[in-house]
mmCIF file with all atom_site columns, C-alpha atoms in Angstrom:
data_model
loop_
_atom_site.group_PDB
_atom_site.id
_atom_site.type_symbol
_atom_site.label_atom_id
_atom_site.label_alt_id
_atom_site.label_comp_id
_atom_site.label_asym_id
_atom_site.label_entity_id
_atom_site.label_seq_id
_atom_site.pdbx_PDB_ins_code
_atom_site.Cartn_x
_atom_site.Cartn_y
_atom_site.Cartn_z
_atom_site.occupancy
_atom_site.B_iso_or_equiv
_atom_site.pdbx_formal_charge
_atom_site.auth_seq_id
_atom_site.auth_comp_id
_atom_site.auth_asym_id
_atom_site.auth_atom_id
_atom_site.pdbx_PDB_model_num
ATOM 1  C CA . MET A 1 1  ? 0.053   -0.391  -0.254  1.00 61.00 ? 1  MET A CA 1
ATOM 2  C CA . ILE A 1 2  ? 1.168   3.485   -0.748  1.00 72.00 ? 2  ILE A CA 1
ATOM 3  C CA . ALA A 1 3  ? -1.119  5.578   0.810   1.00 80.00 ? 3  ALA A CA 1
ATOM 4  C CA . GLY A 1 4  ? -3.909  4.093   3.232   1.00 86.00 ? 4  GLY A CA 1
ATOM 5  C CA . PRO A 1 5  ? -6.669  5.799   4.703   1.00 93.00 ? 5  PRO A CA 1
ATOM 6  C CA . ALA A 1 6  ? -6.210  8.681   7.199   1.00 94.00 ? 6  ALA A CA 1
ATOM 7  C CA . ASP A 1 7  ? -8.853  10.136  9.780   1.00 96.00 ? 7  ASP A CA 1
ATOM 8  C CA . ALA A 1 8  ? -11.091 12.962  9.059   1.00 96.00 ? 8  ALA A CA 1
ATOM 9  C CA . VAL A 1 9  ? -13.585 15.241  10.171  1.00 96.00 ? 9  VAL A CA 1
ATOM 10 C CA . ALA A 1 10 ? -16.138 16.306  7.762   1.00 96.00 ? 10 ALA A CA 1
ATOM 11 C CA . ILE A 1 11 ? -19.198 18.889  7.783   1.00 95.00 ? 11 ILE A CA 1
ATOM 12 C CA . VAL A 1 12 ? -22.681 17.756  7.231   1.00 96.00 ? 12 VAL A CA 1
ATOM 13 C CA . GLY A 1 13 ? -23.646 18.227  3.428   1.00 95.00 ? 13 GLY A CA 1
ATOM 14 C CA . SER A 1 14 ? -20.069 18.395  2.355   1.00 96.00 ? 14 SER A CA 1
ATOM 15 C CA . SER A 1 15 ? -17.726 15.446  0.953   1.00 97.00 ? 15 SER A CA 1
ATOM 16 C CA . ILE A 1 16 ? -13.993 13.628  1.410   1.00 96.00 ? 16 ILE A CA 1
ATOM 17 C CA . ILE A 1 17 ? -11.923 10.865  0.153   1.00 96.00 ? 17 ILE A CA 1
ATOM 18 C CA . PHE A 1 18 ? -10.803 7.971   2.076   1.00 96.00 ? 18 PHE A CA 1
ATOM 19 C CA . GLN A 1 19 ? -6.939  7.509   0.070   1.00 93.00 ? 19 GLN A CA 1
ATOM 20 C CA . CYS A 1 20 ? -5.814  3.981   -0.622  1.00 89.00 ? 20 CYS A CA 1
ATOM 21 C CA . LYS A 1 21 ? -3.427  4.475   -3.482  1.00 83.00 ? 21 LYS A CA 1
ATOM 22 C CA . VAL A 1 22 ? -1.797  0.725   -3.923  1.00 83.00 ? 22 VAL A CA 1
ATOM 23 C CA . GLY A 1 23 ? 0.923   -0.436  -5.858  1.00 81.00 ? 23 GLY A CA 1
ATOM 24 C CA . GLY A 1 24 ? 2.187   -4.247  -7.281  1.00 81.00 ? 24 GLY A CA 1
ATOM 25 C CA . ASP A 1 25 ? 2.586   -6.567  -9.225  1.00 81.00 ? 25 ASP A CA 1
ATOM 26 C CA . PRO A 1 26 ? -0.105  -8.462  -10.023 1.00 85.00 ? 26 PRO A CA 1
ATOM 27 C CA . VAL A 1 27 ? -1.790  -5.172  -9.632  1.00 85.00 ? 27 VAL A CA 1
ATOM 28 C CA . PRO A 1 28 ? -3.994  -5.755  -6.336  1.00 90.00 ? 28 PRO A CA 1
ATOM 29 C CA . ASP A 1 29 ? -7.512  -6.210  -5.600  1.00 91.00 ? 29 ASP A CA 1
ATOM 30 C CA . VAL A 1 30 ? -8.810  -3.085  -3.018  1.00 92.00 ? 30 VAL A CA 1
ATOM 31 C CA . LEU A 1 31 ? -11.874 -3.670  -1.160  1.00 93.00 ? 31 LEU A CA 1
ATOM 32 C CA . TRP A 1 32 ? -13.533 -1.065  1.017   1.00 95.00 ? 32 TRP A CA 1
ATOM 33 C CA . ARG A 1 33 ? -15.875 -1.150  4.072   1.00 94.00 ? 33 ARG A CA 1
ATOM 34 C CA . ARG A 1 34 ? -17.002 0.508   7.189   1.00 93.00 ? 34 ARG A CA 1
ATOM 35 C CA . THR A 1 35 ? -18.089 -0.960  10.745  1.00 87.00 ? 35 THR A CA 1
ATOM 36 C CA . ALA A 1 36 ? -20.949 1.398   11.295  1.00 77.00 ? 36 ALA A CA 1
ATOM 37 C CA . GLY A 1 37 ? -24.167 1.284   9.789   1.00 75.00 ? 37 GLY A CA 1
ATOM 38 C CA . GLY A 1 38 ? -24.122 -1.931  10.146  1.00 79.00 ? 38 GLY A CA 1
ATOM 39 C CA . GLY A 1 39 ? -21.214 -2.345  7.559   1.00 83.00 ? 39 GLY A CA 1
ATOM 40 C CA . ASN A 1 40 ? -23.243 -0.528  5.093   1.00 86.00 ? 40 ASN A CA 1
ATOM 41 C CA . MET A 1 41 ? -22.184 1.454   2.582   1.00 88.00 ? 41 MET A CA 1
ATOM 42 C CA . PRO A 1 42 ? -24.168 4.261   1.269   1.00 88.00 ? 42 PRO A CA 1
ATOM 43 C CA . LEU A 1 43 ? -24.015 3.300   -1.818  1.00 89.00 ? 43 LEU A CA 1
ATOM 44 C CA . ALA A 1 44 ? -25.752 6.171   -3.947  1.00 92.00 ? 44 ALA A CA 1
ATOM 45 C CA . ARG A 1 45 ? -23.437 9.101   -2.480  1.00 95.00 ? 45 ARG A CA 1
ATOM 46 C CA . LEU A 1 46 ? -19.992 6.974   -3.074  1.00 94.00 ? 46 LEU A CA 1
ATOM 47 C CA . LYS A 1 47 ? -17.202 6.398   -5.529  1.00 95.00 ? 47 LYS A CA 1
ATOM 48 C CA . VAL A 1 48 ? -14.410 4.437   -5.743  1.00 92.00 ? 48 VAL A CA 1
ATOM 49 C CA . LEU A 1 49 ? -11.982 6.432   -7.803  1.00 92.00 ? 49 LEU A CA 1
ATOM 50 C CA . GLU A 1 50 ? -9.337  5.969   -10.450 1.00 88.00 ? 50 GLU A CA 1
ATOM 51 C CA . ASP A 1 51 ? -6.447  5.864   -7.524  1.00 86.00 ? 51 ASP A CA 1
ATOM 52 C CA . ARG A 1 52 ? -9.022  3.270   -5.542  1.00 89.00 ? 52 ARG A CA 1
ATOM 53 C CA . SER A 1 53 ? -9.309  5.992   -2.881  1.00 92.00 ? 53 SER A CA 1
ATOM 54 C CA . LEU A 1 54 ? -13.049 6.083   -1.617  1.00 95.00 ? 54 LEU A CA 1
ATOM 55 C CA . GLU A 1 55 ? -15.209 9.544   -2.205  1.00 96.00 ? 55 GLU A CA 1
ATOM 56 C CA . LEU A 1 56 ? -17.938 10.221  0.223   1.00 96.00 ? 56 LEU A CA 1
ATOM 57 C CA . LYS A 1 57 ? -20.651 12.744  -1.300  1.00 96.00 ? 57 LYS A CA 1
ATOM 58 C CA . ASN A 1 58 ? -23.908 14.545  0.472   1.00 96.00 ? 58 ASN A CA 1
ATOM 59 C CA . ILE A 1 59 ? -22.124 13.341  4.078   1.00 95.00 ? 59 ILE A CA 1
ATOM 60 C CA . VAL A 1 60 ? -25.018 12.834  6.975   1.00 94.00 ? 60 VAL A CA 1
ATOM 61 C CA . LEU A 1 61 ? -24.546 11.987  10.478  1.00 93.00 ? 61 LEU A CA 1
ATOM 62 C CA . GLU A 1 62 ? -24.777 8.099   9.938   1.00 92.00 ? 62 GLU A CA 1
ATOM 63 C CA . ASP A 1 63 ? -22.167 7.835   7.755   1.00 94.00 ? 63 ASP A CA 1
ATOM 64 C CA . GLU A 1 64 ? -19.970 8.573   11.008  1.00 94.00 ? 64 GLU A CA 1
ATOM 65 C CA . GLY A 1 65 ? -17.409 5.905   11.440  1.00 94.00 ? 65 GLY A CA 1
ATOM 66 C CA . GLU A 1 66 ? -14.865 3.250   10.430  1.00 95.00 ? 66 GLU A CA 1
ATOM 67 C CA . TYR A 1 67 ? -13.993 2.921   6.594   1.00 95.00 ? 67 TYR A CA 1
ATOM 68 C CA . ILE A 1 68 ? -11.787 0.152   6.027   1.00 95.00 ? 68 ILE A CA 1
ATOM 69 C CA . CYS A 1 69 ? -9.181  -0.175  2.722   1.00 95.00 ? 69 CYS A CA 1
ATOM 70 C CA . ASP A 1 70 ? -8.211  -3.970  2.119   1.00 94.00 ? 70 ASP A CA 1
ATOM 71 C CA . VAL A 1 71 ? -5.894  -4.588  -0.127  1.00 93.00 ? 71 VAL A CA 1
ATOM 72 C CA . ASP A 1 72 ? -4.755  -8.304  -1.714  1.00 92.00 ? 72 ASP A CA 1
ATOM 73 C CA . ASN A 1 73 ? -3.306  -9.778  -4.235  1.00 90.00 ? 73 ASN A CA 1
ATOM 74 C CA . ALA A 1 74 ? -0.623  -12.765 -4.380  1.00 87.00 ? 74 ALA A CA 1
ATOM 75 C CA . ALA A 1 75 ? 2.018   -11.094 -2.166  1.00 85.00 ? 75 ALA A CA 1
ATOM 76 C CA . GLY A 1 76 ? -0.302  -11.045 0.351   1.00 88.00 ? 76 GLY A CA 1
ATOM 77 C CA . GLU A 1 77 ? -2.715  -9.010  2.202   1.00 91.00 ? 77 GLU A CA 1
ATOM 78 C CA . ILE A 1 78 ? -2.802  -5.538  4.000   1.00 91.00 ? 78 ILE A CA 1
ATOM 79 C CA . THR A 1 79 ? -5.149  -3.580  5.731   1.00 93.00 ? 79 THR A CA 1
ATOM 80 C CA . ALA A 1 80 ? -5.989  0.148   6.890   1.00 94.00 ? 80 ALA A CA 1
ATOM 81 C CA . SER A 1 81 ? -8.304  2.052   8.369   1.00 95.00 ? 81 SER A CA 1
ATOM 82 C CA . GLY A 1 82 ? -9.979  5.715   8.840   1.00 96.00 ? 82 GLY A CA 1
ATOM 83 C CA . ILE A 1 83 ? -12.226 6.913   11.123  1.00 96.00 ? 83 ILE A CA 1
ATOM 84 C CA . LEU A 1 84 ? -14.462 9.869   9.934   1.00 96.00 ? 84 LEU A CA 1
ATOM 85 C CA . THR A 1 85 ? -16.276 12.513  12.152  1.00 96.00 ? 85 THR A CA 1
ATOM 86 C CA . VAL A 1 86 ? -19.109 14.018  11.091  1.00 95.00 ? 86 VAL A CA 1
ATOM 87 C CA . HIS A 1 87 ? -20.364 18.124  12.699  1.00 94.00 ? 87 HIS A CA 1
ATOM 88 C CA . CYS A 1 88 ? -23.422 19.725  12.130  1.00 90.00 ? 88 CYS A CA 1
ATOM 89 C CA . LYS A 1 89 ? -23.706 23.005  11.188  1.00 79.00 ? 89 LYS A CA 1
ATOM 90 C CA . ARG A 1 90 ? -25.790 24.960  13.657  1.00 72.00 ? 90 ARG A CA 1
ATOM 91 C CA . PHE A 1 91 ? -27.488 27.933  13.236  1.00 62.00 ? 91 PHE A CA 1
ATOM 92 C CA . TYR A 1 92 ? -28.407 30.465  15.739  1.00 59.00 ? 92 TYR A CA 1
ATOM 93 C CA . SER A 1 93 ? -30.982 33.005  15.448  1.00 58.00 ? 93 SER A CA 1
ATOM 94 C CA . TYR A 1 94 ? -30.690 36.193  17.479  1.00 61.00 ? 94 TYR A CA 1
ATOM 95 C CA . SER A 1 95 ? -34.013 38.126  18.644  1.00 61.00 ? 95 SER A CA 1
ATOM 96 C CA . ILE A 1 96 ? -33.444 41.715  20.163  1.00 60.00 ? 96 ILE A CA 1
#
């Protein structure tokens, strides 16, 4: 693995990219998974990029949790993960 995912903080409605850059011969397979949400990935809002990084769009509070990049080929397996922390925007109204 060249670069694995790092912990990240995002605001509801924003996007994030978790890195999972790999190299090797043969070219490794990459599988993304997560521990939160019963392990279900929000398929309608994510995309695996050409470099095999994971892009998550329109983040919601339920996206918070650990995202795991599993990489394997004939030479072996490696796993790396990053934690996504999601914050909600707060709007305050003041009256005088």
